[in-house]
């Protein structure tokens, strides 16, 4: 098994920059889209063989240095008793948002259900089949709360932000429940064979810095303290978080994920000697390969061969991205960075 990705997480020497892509498993794959015409997302999760197949296929197709478990960020919510559905056009939606003390108290302790058990078994199969490390993941409690409180995707999650200000006690109780579920789910993935884990706090960029420190940071510190005992590298990721970078880094994570809104050199200057993952704009990968390679070159130049750079997109692969572009990008990153690190 190649450990280029894991070595970069630990800021150890590598022969070239490792690369993988968020959402490399799933909607950008023609094979996955064909499968989804026959099966729902939850039906796939109950099939460990399919979970493993979708997880490992990008490694074979793209030549990336890590696989990412095929799952959904809202999977733990269903184990808490929340009837989540995933609308292919919108994303996760729920009919009854969680906005009251009664609704929070009704959340069950985390325990694997049929879908979660299928995903964990699929992870075991994927770890046995993959020639590169498999990354487990979970949503950060704030991001999960955004879906619960607003009832689905939003540009800026106004109901969640209102709750943060209106009822700090209720907010804390909700974050406690979601933090416990996140830690339990991530530990279960490590036990199933995940060699690294990523916490997606995808929507935390909608918060003001002071609100982040008060309403998110204490629970994120708890998560990363718990993950330290798991013995695998952890990645702390968010989007639109240029104003929160130092605060997020203080919360923890062996690797800090950044999007295209902050330069890598500036990120390193702000958080110090820490591994960084990122940060190509996903839109640069969709159309002209020459444009894609120029943009990738700019990212590598910005990284300047520093130890601990993991090349990735600043967020997930766009559904319209040609698989061949991703393959070409992975090869370009490996080739272009090899000389810098020689």
Coordinates of C-alpha atoms in Angstrom, one line a residue:
X1 CA 0.0 0.0 0.0
X2 CA 1.3 3.4 -0.9
X3 CA 1.4 5.8 2.1
X4 CA 2.2 9.0 0.3
X5 CA -1.0 10.6 1.6
X6 CA -0.5 9.5 5.2
X7 CA 3.1 10.7 5.2
X8 CA 2.0 14.2 4.0
X9 CA -0.6 14.3 6.8
X10 CA 2.3 13.9 9.2
X11 CA 4.4 16.4 7.3
X12 CA 7.0 13.8 6.4
X13 CA 9.0 13.7 3.1
X14 CA 7.1 12.4 0.1
X15 CA 8.3 11.8 -3.5
X16 CA 5.5 14.0 -4.9
X17 CA 2.4 15.8 -3.7
X18 CA -0.4 13.4 -2.9
X19 CA -3.8 14.1 -4.4
X20 CA -7.4 13.0 -3.9
X21 CA -10.7 14.8 -4.6
X22 CA -13.6 15.4 -2.3
X23 CA -16.7 13.7 -3.9
X24 CA -14.4 11.6 -6.1
X25 CA -16.7 8.7 -5.2
X26 CA -20.3 9.3 -6.3
X27 CA -22.1 11.7 -8.6
X28 CA -19.3 12.5 -11.1
X29 CA -18.9 8.8 -11.9
X30 CA -21.0 7.6 -14.9
X31 CA -21.2 4.1 -13.3
X32 CA -22.6 5.6 -10.1
X33 CA -25.2 7.7 -12.0
X34 CA -26.4 4.5 -13.8
X35 CA -26.6 2.7 -10.4
X36 CA -28.7 5.5 -8.9
X37 CA -31.2 5.1 -11.7
X38 CA -32.0 1.7 -10.2
X39 CA -31.4 2.1 -6.5
X40 CA -32.0 4.8 -3.9
X41 CA -29.1 6.2 -1.8
X42 CA -30.3 4.3 1.3
X43 CA -30.6 1.0 -0.7
X44 CA -27.0 1.4 -1.7
X45 CA -26.0 2.0 1.9
X46 CA -27.5 -1.4 2.8
X47 CA -25.3 -3.1 0.2
X48 CA -21.7 -3.2 1.6
X49 CA -20.4 -4.6 -1.7
X50 CA -21.7 -1.5 -3.6
X51 CA -20.4 0.9 -0.9
X52 CA -16.9 -0.7 -1.3
X53 CA -17.1 -0.7 -5.1
X54 CA -18.1 3.0 -5.3
X55 CA -15.4 3.9 -2.7
X56 CA -12.5 2.1 -4.5
X57 CA -13.4 2.8 -8.2
X58 CA -11.9 6.3 -8.2
X59 CA -8.6 4.9 -7.1
X60 CA -8.5 2.6 -10.1
X61 CA -9.9 5.2 -12.5
X62 CA -8.0 8.3 -11.4
X63 CA -4.7 7.2 -9.8
X64 CA -5.4 9.2 -6.6
X65 CA -3.5 8.6 -3.4
X66 CA -6.5 8.1 -1.1
X67 CA -10.0 6.8 -1.3
X68 CA -12.9 8.5 0.6
X69 CA -15.7 6.4 2.0
X70 CA -18.9 6.6 0.0
X71 CA -21.5 7.7 2.5
X72 CA -23.7 10.7 3.2
X73 CA -23.0 13.5 5.7
X74 CA -26.5 13.1 7.2
X75 CA -26.2 9.3 7.8
X76 CA -25.7 9.7 11.6
X77 CA -28.9 11.8 11.8
X78 CA -31.0 8.8 10.8
X79 CA -29.5 6.8 13.6
X80 CA -30.7 9.6 16.0
X81 CA -34.2 9.1 14.8
X82 CA -34.5 12.0 12.3
X83 CA -36.2 10.9 9.1
X84 CA -33.8 12.4 6.6
X85 CA -34.3 12.1 2.9
X86 CA -31.8 13.2 0.2
X87 CA -33.4 15.1 -2.7
X88 CA -31.2 14.6 -5.8
X89 CA -31.8 18.2 -6.8
X90 CA -31.5 19.9 -3.4
X91 CA -29.6 17.6 -1.0
X92 CA -30.6 16.5 2.5
X93 CA -34.1 17.5 3.6
X94 CA -36.3 16.8 6.6
X95 CA -40.0 17.5 7.1
X96 CA -39.8 18.4 10.7
X97 CA -36.9 20.7 11.6
X98 CA -35.4 20.4 15.1
X99 CA -35.9 23.8 16.8
X100 CA -37.4 23.0 20.3
X101 CA -36.1 21.5 23.5
X102 CA -38.6 18.7 23.1
X103 CA -37.2 17.9 19.6
X104 CA -33.7 17.9 20.9
X105 CA -34.6 15.6 23.8
X106 CA -36.2 13.2 21.4
X107 CA -32.9 12.5 19.6
X108 CA -31.7 9.0 20.4
X109 CA -28.2 8.1 21.3
X110 CA -26.1 7.1 18.3
X111 CA -26.2 3.4 17.3
X112 CA -25.7 1.9 13.9
X113 CA -28.9 1.2 11.9
X114 CA -29.2 -1.0 8.8
X115 CA -27.7 1.7 6.5
X116 CA -24.9 2.7 8.9
X117 CA -24.0 -1.0 9.4
X118 CA -23.9 -1.5 5.7
X119 CA -21.6 1.5 5.2
X120 CA -19.3 0.3 8.0
X121 CA -19.1 -3.1 6.5
X122 CA -18.5 -1.5 3.1
X123 CA -15.7 0.4 4.6
X124 CA -14.1 -2.8 5.8
X125 CA -14.4 -4.3 2.4
X126 CA -13.0 -1.2 0.7
X127 CA -10.0 -1.1 3.1
X128 CA -9.2 -4.7 2.2
X129 CA -9.4 -3.9 -1.6
X130 CA -7.9 -0.5 -1.8
X131 CA -4.2 -0.1 -2.7
X132 CA -4.2 3.4 -1.0
X133 CA -5.5 4.5 2.5
X134 CA -9.3 4.9 2.8
X135 CA -10.5 8.1 4.6
X136 CA -13.5 8.0 6.8
X137 CA -15.6 11.1 7.4
X138 CA -18.4 12.7 9.3
X139 CA -20.1 16.1 9.3
X140 CA -19.2 18.6 12.0
X141 CA -21.9 19.1 14.6
X142 CA -22.6 22.7 13.4
X143 CA -23.0 21.5 9.8
X144 CA -25.4 18.7 10.9
X145 CA -27.3 21.2 13.0
X146 CA -27.7 23.4 10.0
X147 CA -29.6 20.7 8.2
X148 CA -31.6 19.8 11.3
X149 CA -32.6 23.4 12.2
X150 CA -33.2 24.8 8.8
X151 CA -34.7 21.6 7.5
X152 CA -32.4 21.4 4.4
X153 CA -29.8 23.1 2.3
X154 CA -29.6 26.9 2.5
X155 CA -27.3 29.7 1.4
X156 CA -26.7 31.0 4.8
X157 CA -28.8 28.9 7.3
X158 CA -30.8 31.8 8.9
X159 CA -32.8 29.6 11.3
X160 CA -29.6 28.0 12.7
X161 CA -28.0 31.4 13.2
X162 CA -31.1 32.6 15.0
X163 CA -31.1 29.7 17.3
X164 CA -27.4 30.3 18.2
X165 CA -28.3 33.8 19.3
X166 CA -31.8 33.2 20.7
X167 CA -31.3 30.2 23.0
X168 CA -27.7 29.3 23.8
X169 CA -28.8 26.6 26.3
X170 CA -30.8 24.7 23.7
X171 CA -28.1 25.2 21.1
X172 CA -25.6 23.7 23.5
X173 CA -27.8 20.7 24.2
X174 CA -28.2 20.1 20.4
X175 CA -24.4 20.4 19.9
X176 CA -23.8 17.9 22.7
X177 CA -26.0 15.3 21.1
X178 CA -24.5 15.8 17.6
X179 CA -20.9 15.8 18.9
X180 CA -21.4 12.5 20.7
X181 CA -22.8 11.0 17.5
X182 CA -19.9 12.4 15.4
X183 CA -17.3 11.0 17.7
X184 CA -19.0 7.6 17.9
X185 CA -19.4 7.4 14.1
X186 CA -15.8 8.4 13.4
X187 CA -14.4 5.9 16.0
X188 CA -16.5 3.2 14.4
X189 CA -15.0 4.0 11.0
X190 CA -11.4 3.8 12.5
X191 CA -12.3 0.4 14.0
X192 CA -13.5 -0.7 10.5
X193 CA -10.2 0.2 9.0
X194 CA -10.2 3.9 8.1
X195 CA -6.6 5.1 8.0
X196 CA -7.5 8.8 8.3
X197 CA -10.7 10.8 9.0
X198 CA -12.1 14.1 7.8
X199 CA -14.6 16.3 9.7
X200 CA -16.6 18.2 7.2
X201 CA -17.8 21.5 8.8
X202 CA -18.9 22.6 5.4
X203 CA -21.2 25.4 6.4
X204 CA -19.5 27.0 9.3
X205 CA -18.3 29.8 7.1
X206 CA -21.7 31.5 7.5
X207 CA -20.8 32.5 11.1
X208 CA -19.1 35.5 12.5
X209 CA -15.8 34.8 14.2
X210 CA -17.1 35.6 17.7
X211 CA -20.1 33.3 17.1
X212 CA -17.8 30.5 16.0
X213 CA -15.7 30.8 19.1
X214 CA -18.8 30.7 21.3
X215 CA -21.1 28.3 19.5
X216 CA -18.8 25.9 17.6
X217 CA -15.2 25.8 18.9
X218 CA -15.9 24.1 22.2
X219 CA -17.5 21.1 20.5
X220 CA -14.9 20.9 17.7
X221 CA -12.1 20.9 20.4
X222 CA -13.9 18.0 22.0
X223 CA -14.1 16.0 18.7
X224 CA -10.4 16.4 17.9
X225 CA -9.4 15.6 21.4
X226 CA -11.4 12.4 21.1
X227 CA -9.8 11.6 17.7
X228 CA -6.3 12.0 19.0
X229 CA -6.8 8.7 20.8
X230 CA -7.8 7.0 17.6
X231 CA -4.2 7.1 16.3
X232 CA -5.0 8.2 12.7
X233 CA -4.5 11.6 11.0
X234 CA -7.5 13.9 11.2
X235 CA -8.5 16.6 8.6
X236 CA -10.5 19.7 9.7
X237 CA -12.3 21.1 6.7
X238 CA -14.7 23.9 6.0
X239 CA -15.7 26.3 3.1
X240 CA -15.8 30.1 3.2
X241 CA -13.7 30.0 6.3
X242 CA -10.9 32.4 5.5
X243 CA -12.1 34.6 8.5
X244 CA -12.1 31.6 10.8
X245 CA -8.8 29.9 9.9
X246 CA -6.9 30.5 13.1
X247 CA -9.8 29.6 15.2
X248 CA -10.4 26.3 13.3
X249 CA -6.7 25.5 13.6
X250 CA -6.8 26.0 17.4
X251 CA -9.7 23.6 17.6
X252 CA -7.5 20.8 16.2
X253 CA -6.9 18.6 13.2
X254 CA -3.6 17.3 11.9
X255 CA -4.5 18.7 8.5
X256 CA -6.4 21.9 7.9
X257 CA -8.5 22.0 4.7
X258 CA -8.8 25.3 2.9
X259 CA -10.8 26.4 -0.1
X260 CA -9.9 28.6 -3.1
X261 CA -10.8 31.8 -1.2
X262 CA -7.5 31.8 0.6
X263 CA -4.0 31.4 -0.8
X264 CA -2.0 28.4 0.6
X265 CA 1.0 30.6 1.5
X266 CA -1.3 33.0 3.4
X267 CA -2.9 30.0 5.2
X268 CA 0.5 28.7 6.3
X269 CA 1.5 32.1 7.5
X270 CA -1.6 32.3 9.7
X271 CA -1.6 28.8 11.2
X272 CA 2.0 27.9 11.3
X273 CA 3.6 24.5 10.6
X274 CA 0.6 22.3 10.0
X275 CA -0.4 20.1 7.1
X276 CA -2.8 21.8 4.7
X277 CA -5.2 20.3 2.2
X278 CA -6.4 22.2 -0.9
X279 CA -7.3 24.2 -2.7
X280 CA -8.2 24.3 -6.4
X281 CA -11.5 25.8 -7.4
X282 CA -13.7 22.9 -8.6
X283 CA -15.0 25.0 -11.4
X284 CA -11.5 25.0 -13.0
X285 CA -11.7 21.3 -13.6
X286 CA -14.9 21.2 -15.7
X287 CA -14.0 22.7 -19.1
X288 CA -10.6 23.3 -20.7
X289 CA -7.8 21.0 -19.5
X290 CA -5.2 23.6 -20.3
X291 CA -7.0 26.1 -17.9
X292 CA -7.2 23.3 -15.3
X293 CA -3.5 22.6 -15.5
X294 CA -2.6 26.3 -15.2
X295 CA -4.7 26.6 -12.1
X296 CA -3.2 23.5 -10.6
X297 CA 0.3 24.8 -11.3
X298 CA -0.6 28.0 -9.5
X299 CA -1.7 25.9 -6.4
X300 CA 1.6 23.9 -6.5
X301 CA 3.6 27.1 -6.9
X302 CA 1.9 28.6 -3.9
X303 CA 2.6 25.5 -1.9
X304 CA 6.3 25.8 -3.0
X305 CA 7.2 22.2 -1.9
X306 CA 6.4 22.8 1.7
X307 CA 6.0 19.6 3.8
X308 CA 2.5 18.6 4.4
X309 CA 0.7 19.7 1.3
X310 CA -2.2 17.4 0.1
X311 CA -3.6 18.6 -3.2
X312 CA -7.4 18.6 -3.3
X313 CA -10.2 20.8 -4.6
X314 CA -11.5 23.5 -2.4
X315 CA -14.8 21.7 -2.2
X316 CA -16.4 18.7 -3.9
X317 CA -16.1 17.6 -7.5
X318 CA -18.9 19.2 -9.5
X319 CA -21.3 16.7 -11.1
X320 CA -20.5 17.9 -14.6
X321 CA -16.7 17.2 -14.2
X322 CA -15.4 14.7 -16.8
X323 CA -13.7 11.7 -15.2
X324 CA -10.9 12.1 -17.7
X325 CA -10.1 15.6 -16.4
X326 CA -9.7 14.3 -12.9
X327 CA -7.4 11.5 -14.1
X328 CA -5.4 14.1 -16.0
X329 CA -5.3 16.4 -13.0
X330 CA -4.0 13.7 -10.7
X331 CA -1.3 12.8 -13.1
X332 CA -0.3 16.4 -13.6
X333 CA 0.0 17.0 -9.8
X334 CA 2.2 14.0 -9.4
X335 CA 4.5 14.9 -12.3
X336 CA 4.7 18.6 -11.7
X337 CA 5.5 18.3 -8.0
X338 CA 8.0 15.4 -8.3
X339 CA 10.9 17.7 -9.3
X340 CA 10.1 20.2 -6.6
X341 CA 10.4 17.6 -4.0
X342 CA 13.4 15.7 -5.4

